[in-house]
Amino acid sequence: MAVNNVSLLLQSTQLTLDDEVKILNGLLMGLDRIRLSWDLILIEATEVAKNLKFDKIMFTVKRTRKKIIPDETADYNHEEASKNFECNVFNVALDNLTSQMRSRFKVIEEECSKFSFLWSLQKSQTDQELGLKAENLAKLYREDLCKNEFSDEVRHFFSVRRNILASEKPIELLKEVYAKRLHSIFPQVCVSLRTFLTLPVSTSEGERSFSKLAIIKDYLRSTIGQEHCAT
């Protein structure tokens, strides 16, 4: 359910990259909590099974066959099977999902960190650090930002911002700059903010269009040829 909710959130056209970082971080923390909650999940599943009139939850465990002596009943070790399912199915599935999410999160977080100094109000940031971050960003967008001018502009922007600009979200900060008619004073800051805000909240995996692809390419679509679809 949590993964599905995040998938739906990522399809929002109003979402920005900094929002995605927060959402994915929250999802990863949630998955870590789920991984540590097997006993609670098993208890809840057992209660649901009782309500559905099942005697008990049975786990399929791959094991060697044991020859049964006549008049001896087959022994099913529920605790052993439960532990086996937890280690070899539940934990493995969550670890694979978490690993993929962390690799995705790392890429998005690194991209966001290149711009985040623009709206961060960390008092520990010195003018020298701001200038260095501005220069690094300008190197990535040479056609849009002039390294020396942008560095000086960022320093000036923060000296003004600490007094009259309070927004800590990039989109709200950009709106505030325009509302107070400061865009002509800080043109390159506005360009860098607009650049960040237009970065897509998706990768080549195509999260935004994933739900539509699921509708288009269902099992019926998979059973007919492309030539038939084109006619």
mmCIF file of C-alpha atoms in Angstrom, residues 6 14 19 24 28 32 35 37 49 54 64 80 91 93 121 130 140 143 150 154 161 163-164 178 189-190 197 228:
data_model
loop_
_atom_site.group_PDB
_atom_site.id
_atom_site.type_symbol
_atom_site.label_atom_id
_atom_site.label_comp_id
_atom_site.label_asym_id
_atom_site.label_seq_id
_atom_site.Cartn_x
_atom_site.Cartn_y
_atom_site.Cartn_z
ATOM 1 C CA VAL A 6 4.214 6.775 -3.429
ATOM 2 C CA GLN A 14 2.870 19.475 -9.295
ATOM 3 C CA ASP A 19 9.456 16.747 -2.775
ATOM 4 C CA LEU A 24 11.328 8.462 -1.120
ATOM 5 C CA LEU A 28 12.594 3.845 2.764
ATOM 6 C CA ASP A 32 12.843 -0.561 7.178
ATOM 7 C CA ARG A 35 11.234 -5.431 7.820
ATOM 8 C CA SER A 37 7.864 -6.021 12.179
ATOM 9 C CA ALA A 49 -6.959 -16.130 8.859
ATOM 10 C CA PHE A 54 -8.753 -20.858 8.219
ATOM 11 C CA THR A 64 14.001 -33.007 1.881
ATOM 12 C CA GLU A 80 10.568 -23.536 11.593
ATOM 13 C CA ASN A 91 13.228 -10.383 4.068
ATOM 14 C CA ALA A 93 11.646 -9.425 -1.123
ATOM 15 C CA LEU A 121 18.671 28.810 5.094
ATOM 16 C CA LEU A 130 28.016 29.520 -1.314
ATOM 17 C CA LEU A 140 27.046 22.035 -15.169
ATOM 18 C CA GLU A 143 25.015 27.879 -21.491
ATOM 19 C CA PHE A 150 26.435 33.710 -10.771
ATOM 20 C CA VAL A 154 24.286 34.128 -5.135
ATOM 21 C CA ARG A 161 17.261 36.777 1.379
ATOM 22 C CA ASN A 163 16.154 39.707 5.629
ATOM 23 C CA ILE A 164 13.165 39.691 3.256
ATOM 24 C CA TYR A 178 8.913 37.638 -8.618
ATOM 25 C CA VAL A 189 19.253 32.827 -9.520
ATOM 26 C CA CYS A 190 15.812 32.774 -11.127
ATOM 27 C CA LEU A 197 11.780 23.125 -11.022
ATOM 28 C CA HIS A 228 -2.924 -6.123 -35.982
#
